[in-house]
């Protein structure tokens, strides 16, 4: 008996198998023939607007799982609002500038950026970006994403670049732009600052260094010669040391050991002594961190005198509770150093080699210098332990380090809060506290110095002596005194402008005025 005849099944025209790989191209072709996206726009004309602003992908290659998921999720949300009867346009965008695109373009084309003309690099990056843009457009269309693919926004279009220059000029006019010294992620191979988004964190085995800095003036609390014990995984920053930071609220103990008096955080005492194979022979004193502020010590390699300072960033979860502080090599170090008016020592050049300021390490790479520094600390009797530690580190090829360099910054806190206070902003998730993240105390560093990044015209101040550091960083050029058009990347902005650039005058104390 055929039991299939006993089962009542609904009648349907749907096939038993979806056969999507074969049928999907037909769906997409039908949508294109009927111009589905623009048809929806016409049908929804005059309806309530719902706009999703596309955060654009880099044009540095083909679509990957991340970009595909990004586009599909956005497409689902836009379609939902369109089905709800709203006018929900979707204009896709492309980020055609930046170091990821430049590095990938030059790598694939076999071009060494050190020996290529800036405008040639711009041309190669443009061609590379446009090719990848076409490839990714077809890939996103194949995923069924609806959008205005014929007229996307592209950061390489002169009108887009011109708008950015106009906005930057307005920020400059209002005093939001300044030049300053601050630690930034730096690529010594590309010789440029890097954005946080361009940093890759990978597992790395670093030298783990425990070293002592001898007390010079203990202010009656610590005996001269007592060791201030620090821990670091970046020995190459030791030449830049200008202070040792303590947590003002933590308890510190001075212990007599086989190596002499040793200061550590009380909560770290047992683990540190065990690691260093030392014993507590006697407790010589107990202090709160804030009591030790102003005590001075002598740098074991350079002999300079530096202070103990206080910082809320100091924790006692690891290390010794005493933090080696090099204002020229880290964000927190720079900020706490600024409060104490510490010198900012950056004895490392743009290519990651020690400069003359580093003394005996001049010419060495930071990795080579780290080995020499460890050996010299041992020779001076200041090395307590040298081992290795595997941890997450801002690392990639090429290697990166974090020097304090002169950069152009935009003071976000000056204007970031106002639009958010003026308009009702709903943050998702609610606890994001978005304005603190995007418009808080951390100012925005202007783009990197690669030739393939966004052209940005920066002022060269009259009367400044023609400081080369004030020249534009991205392959553009700035008109000399006497006028001229704004030029960047080999093309003129003026003809493509919808609105003329406003006149801008800037000034810097004692240095006259500049012009855009």
XYZ file of C-alpha atoms in Angstrom:
516
model
C 0.000 0.000 0.000
C 1.269 3.474 -0.911
C 0.852 5.463 2.325
C 1.493 8.700 0.457
C -2.050 8.424 -0.826
C -3.394 8.507 2.761
C -1.760 11.851 3.689
C -3.608 15.058 2.902
C -1.018 17.604 1.721
C -1.727 21.174 0.550
C -1.438 21.900 -3.136
C 1.228 24.547 -3.975
C 3.137 25.871 -6.944
C 6.324 26.132 -4.886
C 8.945 23.600 -5.948
C 10.051 20.950 -3.476
C 13.572 22.331 -3.539
C 14.424 26.029 -3.352
C 17.385 25.762 -5.752
C 18.455 29.233 -4.661
C 21.879 29.245 -6.354
C 20.105 28.787 -9.697
C 17.023 30.948 -9.014
C 18.499 33.917 -7.137
C 20.194 35.440 -10.213
C 16.779 35.454 -11.869
C 15.252 37.348 -8.923
C 18.029 39.913 -9.016
C 17.685 40.333 -12.772
C 13.930 40.883 -12.423
C 14.492 43.515 -9.715
C 16.958 45.281 -11.952
C 14.663 45.148 -14.989
C 11.837 46.731 -12.986
C 14.260 49.266 -11.418
C 12.952 48.168 -8.018
C 14.976 50.623 -5.892
C 13.927 53.772 -7.775
C 10.372 52.463 -8.167
C 10.141 52.253 -4.371
C 11.529 55.775 -4.074
C 8.820 57.115 -6.397
C 6.077 55.228 -4.556
C 7.254 56.498 -1.175
C 7.783 60.091 -2.287
C 6.365 62.498 0.273
C 6.155 59.837 2.979
C 7.962 60.063 6.324
C 11.727 59.859 5.772
C 13.838 57.200 7.434
C 17.521 57.432 6.516
C 20.324 55.036 7.332
C 23.743 56.691 6.959
C 26.127 54.107 5.571
C 29.446 53.694 7.336
C 31.489 52.910 4.227
C 33.855 49.979 3.765
C 37.453 50.496 2.666
C 38.077 49.821 -1.017
C 41.156 47.782 -0.119
C 39.943 44.452 -1.488
C 36.918 42.228 -2.077
C 34.009 41.875 0.316
C 34.625 39.576 3.261
C 32.294 38.028 5.839
C 32.282 41.189 7.961
C 31.404 43.595 5.144
C 28.845 41.145 3.738
C 27.075 40.811 7.101
C 27.194 44.587 7.561
C 25.481 45.208 4.235
C 22.880 42.430 4.633
C 21.842 43.634 8.115
C 21.515 47.225 6.876
C 19.481 46.025 3.906
C 17.089 44.158 6.201
C 16.528 47.262 8.362
C 16.031 49.587 5.388
C 13.572 47.166 3.744
C 11.604 46.856 6.978
C 11.095 50.614 7.173
C 10.183 50.717 3.491
C 7.558 47.989 4.071
C 6.235 50.106 6.956
C 5.384 52.759 4.367
C 8.303 55.094 5.052
C 10.592 56.640 2.448
C 13.794 54.745 3.261
C 16.506 55.549 0.727
C 19.840 53.773 0.936
C 22.899 55.460 -0.572
C 25.924 53.173 -0.248
C 29.316 54.733 0.384
C 32.945 53.927 -0.214
C 35.988 54.970 1.825
C 38.617 55.228 -0.883
C 41.345 56.869 1.221
C 43.581 55.765 4.044
C 46.593 53.638 4.798
C 44.842 50.241 4.432
C 43.994 51.093 0.815
C 47.392 52.651 0.107
C 49.375 49.765 1.599
C 47.291 47.104 -0.163
C 47.495 48.931 -3.493
C 51.268 49.359 -3.367
C 51.748 45.794 -2.146
C 49.703 44.275 -4.963
C 51.254 46.547 -7.576
C 54.779 45.912 -6.292
C 55.531 49.618 -5.710
C 57.850 50.871 -2.949
C 56.336 54.063 -1.537
C 59.791 55.401 -0.615
C 60.791 55.622 -4.278
C 57.505 56.687 -5.865
C 56.250 60.198 -6.481
C 53.309 61.243 -4.330
C 51.041 61.972 -7.297
C 51.906 58.608 -8.851
C 50.869 56.905 -5.599
C 47.625 58.911 -5.629
C 46.922 57.747 -9.205
C 47.665 54.091 -8.370
C 45.497 54.214 -5.249
C 42.637 55.787 -7.190
C 42.741 53.107 -9.886
C 43.014 50.374 -7.257
C 40.054 51.796 -5.303
C 37.815 52.148 -8.363
C 38.561 48.566 -9.429
C 37.723 47.188 -5.973
C 34.647 49.414 -5.800
C 33.279 47.817 -8.977
C 34.057 44.326 -7.669
C 32.423 44.909 -4.293
C 29.378 46.555 -5.888
C 28.705 43.393 -7.900
C 29.241 41.263 -4.776
C 26.771 43.327 -2.735
C 24.240 43.281 -5.570
C 24.611 39.483 -5.686
C 23.694 39.442 -1.988
C 20.444 41.171 -2.958
C 21.229 44.502 -1.323
C 19.014 47.277 -2.712
C 20.472 50.751 -2.998
C 21.429 53.620 -5.250
C 24.410 51.774 -6.718
C 24.568 54.101 -9.717
C 25.255 57.189 -7.575
C 27.022 56.160 -4.371
C 29.055 58.627 -2.361
C 32.797 58.161 -2.835
C 35.393 59.962 -0.767
C 37.626 60.406 -3.822
C 35.084 62.558 -5.664
C 36.236 66.207 -5.849
C 32.863 67.440 -4.561
C 33.174 65.235 -1.482
C 36.788 66.277 -0.872
C 35.819 69.898 -1.359
C 33.061 69.590 1.243
C 35.580 68.193 3.716
C 37.959 71.082 3.112
C 35.081 73.553 3.575
C 34.059 71.965 6.885
C 37.666 71.867 8.035
C 38.076 75.534 7.096
C 35.047 76.435 9.225
C 36.480 74.494 12.176
C 39.765 76.286 11.654
C 38.033 79.660 11.575
C 36.260 78.925 14.873
C 39.507 77.992 16.592
C 38.864 74.253 16.902
C 42.087 73.299 15.093
C 45.480 73.396 16.770
C 48.938 71.906 16.454
C 50.236 69.950 19.400
C 52.429 67.196 20.733
C 50.748 63.952 21.665
C 51.497 60.216 21.588
C 49.926 58.563 18.564
C 50.191 55.093 17.082
C 52.960 55.282 14.549
C 54.034 53.096 11.652
C 57.819 53.402 11.184
C 57.656 51.722 7.763
C 54.976 54.035 6.369
C 56.364 56.941 8.428
C 52.926 58.119 9.487
C 50.508 58.300 12.374
C 47.783 55.656 12.454
C 44.131 55.827 13.385
C 42.852 53.504 16.103
C 40.838 51.635 13.436
C 44.076 50.872 11.579
C 45.640 49.130 14.587
C 45.646 45.353 14.764
C 46.070 43.663 18.147
C 47.896 40.373 18.015
C 49.572 38.048 20.441
C 53.199 38.985 20.909
C 56.015 37.764 23.122
C 57.598 40.832 24.716
C 60.549 41.205 27.085
C 59.247 41.550 30.649
C 61.565 43.747 32.664
C 61.729 44.343 36.437
C 64.141 47.163 37.257
C 65.028 49.375 40.216
C 65.457 53.162 40.228
C 67.468 54.375 43.245
C 66.024 57.060 45.533
C 67.921 60.383 45.421
C 65.957 62.492 47.924
C 63.544 60.521 50.095
C 62.152 63.606 51.886
C 62.822 61.889 55.223
C 60.543 58.983 54.309
C 62.717 56.765 52.112
C 66.457 56.257 52.570
C 68.782 57.329 49.720
C 69.539 54.377 47.460
C 66.297 52.520 48.251
C 64.958 50.826 45.127
C 61.757 52.008 43.455
C 60.777 48.830 41.630
C 59.018 49.113 38.240
C 57.812 46.570 35.689
C 57.512 47.100 31.935
C 57.074 45.098 28.726
C 58.577 47.917 26.631
C 62.231 48.232 27.756
C 62.974 50.500 24.770
C 60.938 53.255 26.515
C 63.328 53.361 29.514
C 65.432 56.175 27.925
C 62.253 58.294 27.848
C 61.513 57.832 31.569
C 60.756 61.129 33.326
C 58.806 59.985 36.406
C 57.440 57.032 38.359
C 53.702 57.135 39.090
C 51.961 55.860 42.237
C 48.281 55.444 43.028
C 47.502 58.105 45.663
C 45.042 55.855 47.552
C 47.041 52.608 47.562
C 49.307 51.461 50.402
C 53.019 51.030 49.702
C 55.570 49.211 51.849
C 59.333 49.633 52.141
C 60.883 46.216 52.687
C 64.420 45.231 53.598
C 65.537 42.473 51.199
C 68.744 40.813 50.070
C 68.949 43.494 47.340
C 68.471 46.347 49.820
C 65.380 48.442 50.687
C 62.611 47.916 48.134
C 59.351 49.902 47.649
C 56.304 48.049 46.255
C 52.532 48.218 46.608
C 51.425 46.195 49.635
C 48.907 44.214 47.564
C 51.687 43.161 45.182
C 54.294 42.334 47.852
C 53.902 38.544 48.066
C 53.784 37.919 44.322
C 56.676 40.287 43.533
C 58.985 38.845 46.214
C 58.189 35.302 45.089
C 58.827 36.164 41.432
C 62.142 37.852 42.212
C 63.153 35.108 44.675
C 63.566 37.616 47.502
C 62.561 37.497 51.161
C 61.151 40.199 53.396
C 63.782 40.555 56.110
C 62.108 43.543 57.755
C 59.364 46.082 57.090
C 60.940 49.536 57.149
C 57.852 51.627 56.552
C 54.239 51.828 55.348
C 52.902 54.774 53.328
C 49.926 55.906 51.333
C 50.855 56.765 47.753
C 49.989 60.448 48.202
C 52.581 60.744 51.017
C 55.410 59.871 48.626
C 54.655 62.508 45.999
C 57.703 64.646 45.213
C 60.351 62.157 46.335
C 63.082 62.042 43.684
C 65.156 59.243 42.180
C 68.104 58.907 39.832
C 67.745 57.298 36.383
C 70.047 54.228 36.458
C 71.249 54.741 32.847
C 71.306 58.534 32.419
C 71.737 59.850 35.954
C 68.995 62.482 35.616
C 66.836 63.266 38.635
C 63.064 62.690 38.322
C 60.081 62.749 40.725
C 57.516 60.348 42.104
C 54.101 61.533 40.892
C 50.482 60.474 41.446
C 48.082 59.040 38.884
C 44.637 57.467 39.133
C 45.527 55.225 36.182
C 47.980 53.255 38.352
C 46.537 49.891 39.404
C 47.800 47.077 41.610
C 46.382 44.177 39.587
C 49.795 43.487 38.048
C 53.331 44.785 38.165
C 54.596 46.477 41.328
C 52.155 49.364 41.810
C 54.877 51.768 40.639
C 54.501 52.710 36.975
C 57.466 53.720 34.798
C 56.285 56.931 33.135
C 57.589 58.121 29.751
C 55.418 61.053 28.564
C 56.748 60.687 25.015
C 55.577 57.083 24.679
C 52.004 56.650 25.890
C 48.608 58.345 26.250
C 48.273 58.020 30.023
C 51.939 58.862 30.554
C 51.555 61.970 28.405
C 48.433 63.157 30.224
C 49.794 62.663 33.741
C 53.102 64.165 32.610
C 51.315 67.273 31.345
C 49.755 67.793 34.793
C 53.228 67.715 36.358
C 54.895 69.693 33.529
C 57.299 66.834 32.844
C 59.676 66.978 29.855
C 58.442 65.011 26.833
C 61.422 62.976 25.677
C 61.044 61.152 22.340
C 64.465 59.672 21.554
C 63.045 57.606 18.658
C 62.765 58.821 15.064
C 59.990 58.300 12.495
C 61.513 55.009 11.341
C 61.655 53.484 14.815
C 65.360 54.064 15.498
C 66.919 55.716 18.500
C 68.156 59.258 17.973
C 71.166 61.107 19.360
C 69.040 61.975 22.398
C 69.163 58.289 23.401
C 72.929 58.474 23.849
C 74.636 55.065 23.462
C 71.593 53.584 21.694
C 71.658 56.028 18.771
C 70.989 54.320 15.443
C 69.593 51.106 16.949
C 66.053 49.948 16.201
C 63.737 49.833 19.207
C 64.050 46.033 19.336
C 67.841 46.136 19.135
C 67.911 48.924 21.699
C 65.723 46.942 24.126
C 68.340 44.181 24.289
C 71.132 46.674 24.935
C 69.076 48.475 27.590
C 68.450 45.225 29.478
C 72.168 44.403 29.347
C 73.119 47.900 30.574
C 70.627 47.783 33.454
C 72.159 44.470 34.502
C 75.641 45.961 34.337
C 74.512 48.917 36.529
C 73.033 46.526 39.091
C 69.520 47.877 38.497
C 68.057 44.792 36.782
C 66.022 42.573 39.092
C 64.587 40.199 36.486
C 64.348 39.925 32.695
C 61.968 37.403 31.225
C 59.307 37.295 28.472
C 55.540 37.679 28.476
C 52.978 36.747 25.834
C 50.228 39.355 25.602
C 47.956 41.283 23.231
C 49.848 44.165 21.652
C 49.252 46.763 18.897
C 51.230 44.814 16.350
C 51.266 44.044 12.657
C 53.570 44.124 9.691
C 55.005 46.729 9.681
C 55.698 47.055 13.428
C 54.171 49.944 15.366
C 55.208 52.045 18.315
C 53.688 54.942 20.232
C 55.787 58.125 20.159
C 54.709 61.667 20.973
C 54.764 63.551 17.676
C 53.599 66.941 16.443
C 50.168 66.572 14.856
C 47.223 68.751 13.849
C 44.231 68.178 16.145
C 40.554 69.122 16.203
C 39.267 70.066 19.659
C 36.110 67.944 19.691
C 34.883 68.948 23.119
C 34.608 72.556 21.885
C 31.656 71.783 19.642
C 30.767 68.117 20.026
C 28.246 68.493 22.841
C 26.185 71.300 21.339
C 24.425 69.410 18.529
C 23.699 66.521 20.871
C 22.209 68.878 23.447
C 20.173 70.673 20.776
C 18.701 67.533 19.226
C 17.194 64.558 20.966
C 19.572 61.635 20.477
C 18.594 58.055 21.229
C 21.637 55.875 21.924
C 21.464 52.160 21.143
C 22.293 50.438 23.395
C 21.097 52.978 25.969
C 24.236 52.685 28.126
C 26.572 53.660 25.291
C 26.775 57.289 26.446
C 27.683 58.180 22.885
C 28.717 61.817 23.255
C 31.318 60.890 25.862
C 32.792 58.377 23.456
C 32.798 60.505 20.314
C 32.864 64.078 21.611
C 34.650 63.721 24.914
C 38.017 65.003 26.099
C 40.074 63.090 23.515
C 40.683 65.337 20.518
C 40.763 64.030 16.958
C 44.080 63.809 15.173
C 43.953 64.858 11.513
C 44.582 62.228 8.835
C 47.785 60.328 8.342
C 50.669 61.360 6.111
C 50.278 58.720 3.419
C 49.849 59.899 -0.155
C 46.704 57.804 -0.503
C 44.853 59.369 2.401
C 42.259 62.121 2.256
C 43.743 65.407 0.985
C 43.750 67.945 3.779
C 45.025 71.459 3.312
C 46.614 72.901 6.410
C 47.899 76.437 6.931
C 51.486 77.436 6.554
C 51.761 80.400 8.861
C 53.187 83.664 7.603
C 56.073 84.778 9.740
C 56.605 81.265 11.107
C 59.896 80.811 9.290
C 58.387 78.262 6.919
C 58.302 75.432 9.443
C 58.217 72.272 7.279
C 56.061 70.649 9.930
C 53.259 73.054 9.044
C 52.980 71.772 5.488
C 49.984 69.684 4.469
C 50.533 66.005 5.250
C 48.667 64.198 2.495
C 50.258 64.886 -0.839
C 48.411 68.152 -1.390
C 50.001 71.567 -1.844
C 49.339 74.928 -0.266
C 49.440 78.247 -2.071
C 52.410 80.437 -1.282
C 51.881 84.075 -0.402
C 50.427 85.992 -3.301
C 47.442 83.728 -3.908
C 46.725 80.643 -5.952
C 44.131 77.885 -6.098
C 43.685 75.192 -3.499
C 45.288 72.078 -4.927
C 45.390 68.516 -3.597
C 46.137 65.171 -5.157
C 46.939 66.814 -8.481
C 43.437 68.215 -9.069
C 41.851 71.614 -8.379
C 38.910 71.774 -6.033
C 37.547 75.123 -7.223
C 35.677 74.034 -10.414
C 33.915 71.194 -8.595
C 32.714 73.312 -5.704
C 29.033 73.927 -5.306
C 29.769 76.755 -2.884
C 32.884 78.891 -2.687
C 35.242 78.294 0.218
C 34.787 80.935 2.906
C 37.729 83.240 3.570
C 39.605 82.133 6.677
C 42.211 83.967 8.706
C 44.079 82.284 11.499
C 46.708 83.365 13.950
C 49.168 81.949 16.382
C 50.608 84.005 19.208
C 53.714 85.874 18.065
C 53.696 84.331 14.588
C 51.427 86.584 12.536
C 48.530 85.248 10.504
C 47.977 82.578 7.913
C 45.628 82.170 4.976
C 43.562 79.541 3.244
